Every structure is written in structure tokens, then in C-alpha cells.
Coordinates of C-alpha atoms in Angstrom, one line a residue:
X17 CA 0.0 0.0 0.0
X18 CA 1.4 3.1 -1.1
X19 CA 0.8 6.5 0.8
X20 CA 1.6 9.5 -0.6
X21 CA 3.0 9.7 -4.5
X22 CA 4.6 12.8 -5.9
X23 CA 1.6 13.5 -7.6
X24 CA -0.3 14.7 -4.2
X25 CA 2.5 16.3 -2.8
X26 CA 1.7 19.3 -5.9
X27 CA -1.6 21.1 -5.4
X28 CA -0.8 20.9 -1.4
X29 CA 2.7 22.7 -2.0
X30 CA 0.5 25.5 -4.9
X31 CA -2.0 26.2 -1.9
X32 CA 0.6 26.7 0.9
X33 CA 2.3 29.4 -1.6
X34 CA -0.8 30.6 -2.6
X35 CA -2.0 31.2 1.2
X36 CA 1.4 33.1 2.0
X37 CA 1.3 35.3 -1.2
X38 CA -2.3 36.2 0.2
X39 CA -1.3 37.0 4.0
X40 CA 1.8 38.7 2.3
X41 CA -0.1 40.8 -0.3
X42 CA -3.0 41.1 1.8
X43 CA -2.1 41.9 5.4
X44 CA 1.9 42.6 5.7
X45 CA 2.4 45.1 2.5
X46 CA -0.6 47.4 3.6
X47 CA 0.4 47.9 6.9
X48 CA 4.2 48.3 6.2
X49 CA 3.1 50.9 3.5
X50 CA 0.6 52.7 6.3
X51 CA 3.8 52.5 8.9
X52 CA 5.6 54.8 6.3
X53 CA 3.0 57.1 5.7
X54 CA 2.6 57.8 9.3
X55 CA 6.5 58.1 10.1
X56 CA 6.6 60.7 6.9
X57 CA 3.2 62.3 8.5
X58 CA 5.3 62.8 11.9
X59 CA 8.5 63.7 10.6
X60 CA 6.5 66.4 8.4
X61 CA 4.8 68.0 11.4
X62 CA 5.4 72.1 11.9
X63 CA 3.9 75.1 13.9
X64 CA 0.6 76.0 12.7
X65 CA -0.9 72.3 11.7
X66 CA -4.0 71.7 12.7
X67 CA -3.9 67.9 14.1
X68 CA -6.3 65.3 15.4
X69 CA -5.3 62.5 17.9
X70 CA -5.9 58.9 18.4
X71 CA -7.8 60.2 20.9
X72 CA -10.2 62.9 19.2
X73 CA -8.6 65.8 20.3
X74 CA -8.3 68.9 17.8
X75 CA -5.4 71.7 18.3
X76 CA -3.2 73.4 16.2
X77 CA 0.6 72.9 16.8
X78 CA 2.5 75.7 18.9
X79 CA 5.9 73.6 19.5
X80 CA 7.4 70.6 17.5
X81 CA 9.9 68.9 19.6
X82 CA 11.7 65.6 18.8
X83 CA 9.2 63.1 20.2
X84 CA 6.6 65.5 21.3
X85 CA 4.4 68.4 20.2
X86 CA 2.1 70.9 22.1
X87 CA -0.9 71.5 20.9
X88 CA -3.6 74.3 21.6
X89 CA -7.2 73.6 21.5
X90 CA -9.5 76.3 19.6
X91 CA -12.2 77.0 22.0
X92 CA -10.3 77.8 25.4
X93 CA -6.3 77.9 24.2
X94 CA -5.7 75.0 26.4
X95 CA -2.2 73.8 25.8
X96 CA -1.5 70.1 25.5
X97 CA 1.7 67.9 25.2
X98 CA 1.0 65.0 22.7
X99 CA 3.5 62.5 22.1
X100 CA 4.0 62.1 18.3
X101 CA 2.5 58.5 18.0
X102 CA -0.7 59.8 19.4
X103 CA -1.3 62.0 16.1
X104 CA -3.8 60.2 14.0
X105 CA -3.7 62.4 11.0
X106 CA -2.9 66.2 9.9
X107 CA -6.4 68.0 9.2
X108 CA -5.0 71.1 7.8
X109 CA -1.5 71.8 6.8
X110 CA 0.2 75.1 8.2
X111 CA 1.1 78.4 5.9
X112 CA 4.3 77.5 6.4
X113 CA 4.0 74.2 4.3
X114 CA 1.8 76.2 1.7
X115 CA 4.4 78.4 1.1
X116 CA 7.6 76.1 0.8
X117 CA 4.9 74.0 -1.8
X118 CA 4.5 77.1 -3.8
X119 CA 8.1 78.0 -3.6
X120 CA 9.1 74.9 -4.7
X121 CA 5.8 74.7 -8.1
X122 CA 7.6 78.1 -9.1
X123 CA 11.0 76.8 -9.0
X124 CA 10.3 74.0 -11.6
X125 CA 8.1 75.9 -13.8

């Protein structure tokens, strides 16, 4: 009685490469890809960006530091110290951003 024959070793080995290329295409590549979005979104941060946090807290940025920004709310100009992993995302850029942008579109035109 024979057992196994090269035959049936085949689809097994396509589906076990098949199952990686989807967890690897799938899961890993996004979330490496989202990782360098956010590391370019910190790096990027300057005075006068207005942020949100993880938490749901709105502010524009007073101080960039190296791990850390303060942020002011709108309504009472209460001053917070965020750590820069607690941004979620950038809502509105600064002028200061504007303006390098623009500098830069007139520099290549």
C-alpha cells in the first residue's frame, strides 16, 4: 500500500504558496506601506498644523519637539503635550507648508 506519490504532494505545495502570497499581499504590504505614511506624516509636522489625535482631540501645533508636540485647543487655548505616535492624522497643513509648496511649483516651472 502506497501512501503518498509525488503526484499529491503538488496542489498541497501551490496552496501553501498561494496562502502566504495572500497573507503577504493582503495583510503585511498594507500595513508596512501605512507605517511609512505615518513616520513621513510625523517627521513632516510644523507650527501652525492643525492635528487630530488617536484620541479625538483637535489643536493646532505651537511647538514641534523631537518626540513630542504641544498642541492648543480652539475654544479655550488650552495647551497640551501630545506625544508624536498619538497623532492620527494632519487636518489642515500650516502656511508654512503652503508656502515652501508654492516656492518649490515656481522653482520647476
Amino acid at each position: 500500500m502506497e501512501f503518498g506519490t509525488g503526484n499529491s504532494m503538488i496542489p498541497t505545495l501551490i496552496s501553501v504558496v498561494l496562502m502566504i502570497a495572500i497573507f503577504y499581499f493582503g495583510i503585511i504590504r498594507p500595513n508596512k506601506k501605512r507605517e511609512k505614511e505615518t513616520l513621513e506624516m510625523m517627521e513632516k509636522l510644523a507650527v501652525d498644523d492643525v492635528i487630530q489625535t488617536i484620541g479625538g482631540i483637535i489643536g493646532k501645533i505651537v511647538q514641534v519637539k523631537s518626540d513630542v508636540v504641544i498642541i492648543e485647543s480652539t475654544g479655550m487655548k488650552t495647551r497640551l503635550e501630545i506625544a508624536k505616535w498619538g497623532i492620527k492624522s494632519v487636518i489642515k497643513p500650516g502656511h508654512r507648508k503652503n508656502t515652501e509648496e508654492t516656492k518649490e511649483a515656481k522653482e520647476t516651472e
